[in-house]
Amino acid sequence: DNVGPVDRFQRGAVAEAVVEAARNPGVGGAMVGAGVGVALGQQAAGVVGGALPPPLPSAAQYHVELSGAAAGPFPLEHLRGLVGSGQVTAQTLVWTAGMAGWAAAGSVPAVAALFGTTPPPLPGGGRG
């Protein structure tokens, strides 16, 4: 049992408060008892439940094909770096939850936005 000095002090204080509340059955004693009950419940929840689980990722996570193997999942911002380094191209296969299967990165709108776009030629060959 890894109980530090502060925890031992708190437990002792709680025990003393419970005894005192039992000696005073009036409204004040009931209030002390209720407060101690709430504190004990919160402490027990912390011991039993441990730390809260991490929050679910809110942004899509992508798996990518790198050198013939699946890698990831990565957030879109990480893919931006892979695009910048040339490791991910518009032809690289990607997949994320909700997709039926792997698809070329250039065909997945959120990922396609990471690639620089070149505008089409001006109609009529431009000016000049």
Short mmCIF file of C-alpha atoms in Angstrom, two decimals:
data_model
loop_
_atom_site.label_atom_id
_atom_site.label_comp_id
_atom_site.label_asym_id
_atom_site.label_seq_id
_atom_site.Cartn_x
_atom_site.Cartn_y
_atom_site.Cartn_z
CA ASP A 1 0.00 0.00 0.00
CA ASN A 2 1.72 3.19 -1.23
CA VAL A 3 0.24 5.63 1.23
CA GLY A 4 2.25 8.74 1.85
CA PRO A 5 2.33 10.89 5.00
CA VAL A 6 -0.33 13.28 3.66
CA ASP A 7 -2.70 10.40 2.91
CA ARG A 8 -2.18 8.99 6.40
CA PHE A 9 -2.89 12.41 7.92
CA GLN A 10 -6.04 12.79 5.84
CA ARG A 11 -7.27 9.33 6.80
CA GLY A 12 -6.64 10.10 10.49
CA ALA A 13 -8.49 13.41 10.24
CA VAL A 14 -11.41 11.71 8.51
CA ALA A 15 -11.54 9.02 11.20
CA GLU A 16 -11.55 11.67 13.93
CA ALA A 17 -14.33 13.60 12.18
CA VAL A 18 -16.44 10.44 11.89
CA VAL A 19 -16.05 9.74 15.60
CA GLU A 20 -16.91 13.33 16.46
CA ALA A 21 -19.97 13.25 14.19
CA ALA A 22 -21.16 10.08 15.90
CA ARG A 23 -20.92 11.84 19.27
CA ASN A 24 -23.06 14.75 18.02
CA PRO A 25 -26.22 13.28 16.50
CA GLY A 26 -27.79 16.70 15.84
CA VAL A 27 -27.92 18.55 12.52
CA GLY A 28 -24.28 19.64 12.79
CA GLY A 29 -23.16 16.06 13.30
CA ALA A 30 -25.23 14.94 10.33
CA MET A 31 -23.65 17.63 8.16
CA VAL A 32 -20.15 16.58 9.21
CA GLY A 33 -21.04 12.97 8.51
CA ALA A 34 -22.41 13.84 5.07
CA GLY A 35 -19.28 15.83 4.25
CA VAL A 36 -17.05 12.99 5.37
CA GLY A 37 -19.08 10.56 3.27
CA VAL A 38 -18.66 12.70 0.18
CA ALA A 39 -14.90 13.04 0.79
CA LEU A 40 -14.52 9.31 1.32
CA GLY A 41 -16.50 8.60 -1.83
CA GLN A 42 -14.32 10.91 -3.88
CA GLN A 43 -11.17 9.39 -2.42
CA ALA A 44 -12.40 5.86 -3.09
CA ALA A 45 -13.32 6.77 -6.64
CA GLY A 46 -9.78 8.06 -7.18
CA VAL A 47 -8.26 4.88 -5.79
CA VAL A 48 -10.57 2.49 -7.63
CA GLY A 49 -10.85 4.38 -10.88
CA GLY A 50 -7.27 5.53 -11.16
CA ALA A 51 -6.49 8.20 -13.71
CA LEU A 52 -9.08 9.20 -16.26
CA PRO A 53 -8.57 7.68 -19.71
CA PRO A 54 -7.10 10.01 -22.32
CA PRO A 55 -9.64 11.85 -24.46
CA LEU A 56 -10.56 10.34 -27.77
CA PRO A 57 -8.77 11.94 -30.68
CA SER A 58 -11.03 14.51 -32.30
CA ALA A 59 -9.19 14.69 -35.60
CA ALA A 60 -9.03 11.90 -38.16
CA GLN A 61 -6.03 9.61 -37.93
CA TYR A 62 -4.60 8.30 -41.22
CA HIS A 63 -2.70 5.13 -42.03
CA VAL A 64 -0.30 5.51 -44.95
CA GLU A 65 1.69 3.15 -47.14
CA LEU A 66 5.37 3.92 -46.64
CA SER A 67 8.01 1.79 -48.41
CA GLY A 68 5.49 -0.98 -49.04
CA ALA A 69 4.23 -1.23 -45.45
CA ALA A 70 1.34 0.31 -43.54
CA ALA A 71 2.38 3.03 -41.10
CA GLY A 72 0.41 5.15 -38.67
CA PRO A 73 -2.07 6.19 -37.67
CA PHE A 74 -1.00 9.79 -38.02
CA PRO A 75 -2.91 13.06 -37.61
CA LEU A 76 -3.28 15.19 -40.71
CA GLU A 77 -0.58 17.59 -39.47
CA HIS A 78 1.96 14.72 -39.43
CA LEU A 79 1.00 13.87 -43.01
CA ARG A 80 1.76 17.48 -43.94
CA GLY A 81 5.37 16.86 -42.91
CA LEU A 82 5.50 13.58 -44.84
CA VAL A 83 4.18 15.37 -47.93
CA GLY A 84 6.76 18.12 -47.48
CA SER A 85 9.59 15.58 -47.27
CA GLY A 86 8.32 13.74 -50.35
CA GLN A 87 7.56 10.52 -48.46
CA VAL A 88 3.85 10.87 -49.24
CA THR A 89 2.74 11.79 -52.75
CA ALA A 90 -0.68 12.07 -54.36
CA GLN A 91 -0.30 8.40 -55.39
CA THR A 92 0.55 7.12 -51.88
CA LEU A 93 -2.18 4.89 -50.47
CA VAL A 94 -3.96 6.14 -47.35
CA TRP A 95 -6.81 4.90 -45.18
CA THR A 96 -8.84 6.31 -42.28
CA ALA A 97 -11.91 5.20 -40.40
CA GLY A 98 -15.01 5.50 -42.54
CA MET A 99 -13.22 4.68 -45.80
CA ALA A 100 -14.18 1.45 -47.58
CA GLY A 101 -10.56 0.71 -48.46
CA TRP A 102 -7.15 2.18 -49.19
CA ALA A 103 -7.15 5.03 -51.72
CA ALA A 104 -4.63 7.34 -53.37
CA ALA A 105 -3.87 10.30 -51.12
CA GLY A 106 -4.74 12.71 -53.92
CA SER A 107 -8.28 11.31 -54.06
CA VAL A 108 -8.99 11.81 -50.33
CA PRO A 109 -10.15 15.44 -49.99
CA ALA A 110 -8.61 16.16 -46.57
CA VAL A 111 -5.25 14.71 -47.60
CA ALA A 112 -5.39 16.11 -51.16
CA ALA A 113 -5.52 19.59 -49.65
CA LEU A 114 -1.95 19.03 -48.38
CA PHE A 115 -0.58 18.92 -51.93
CA GLY A 116 0.25 22.14 -53.69
CA THR A 117 -2.15 22.81 -56.49
CA THR A 118 -1.15 24.24 -59.82
CA PRO A 119 -3.85 26.29 -61.49
CA PRO A 120 -4.84 25.27 -65.00
CA PRO A 121 -3.48 27.31 -67.91
CA LEU A 122 -5.31 30.55 -68.65
CA PRO A 123 -7.83 30.28 -71.46
CA GLY A 124 -6.42 31.47 -74.74
CA GLY A 125 -2.82 31.05 -73.60
CA GLY A 126 -2.82 34.07 -71.31
CA ARG A 127 -1.90 37.64 -72.10
CA GLY A 128 0.98 38.89 -73.91
#
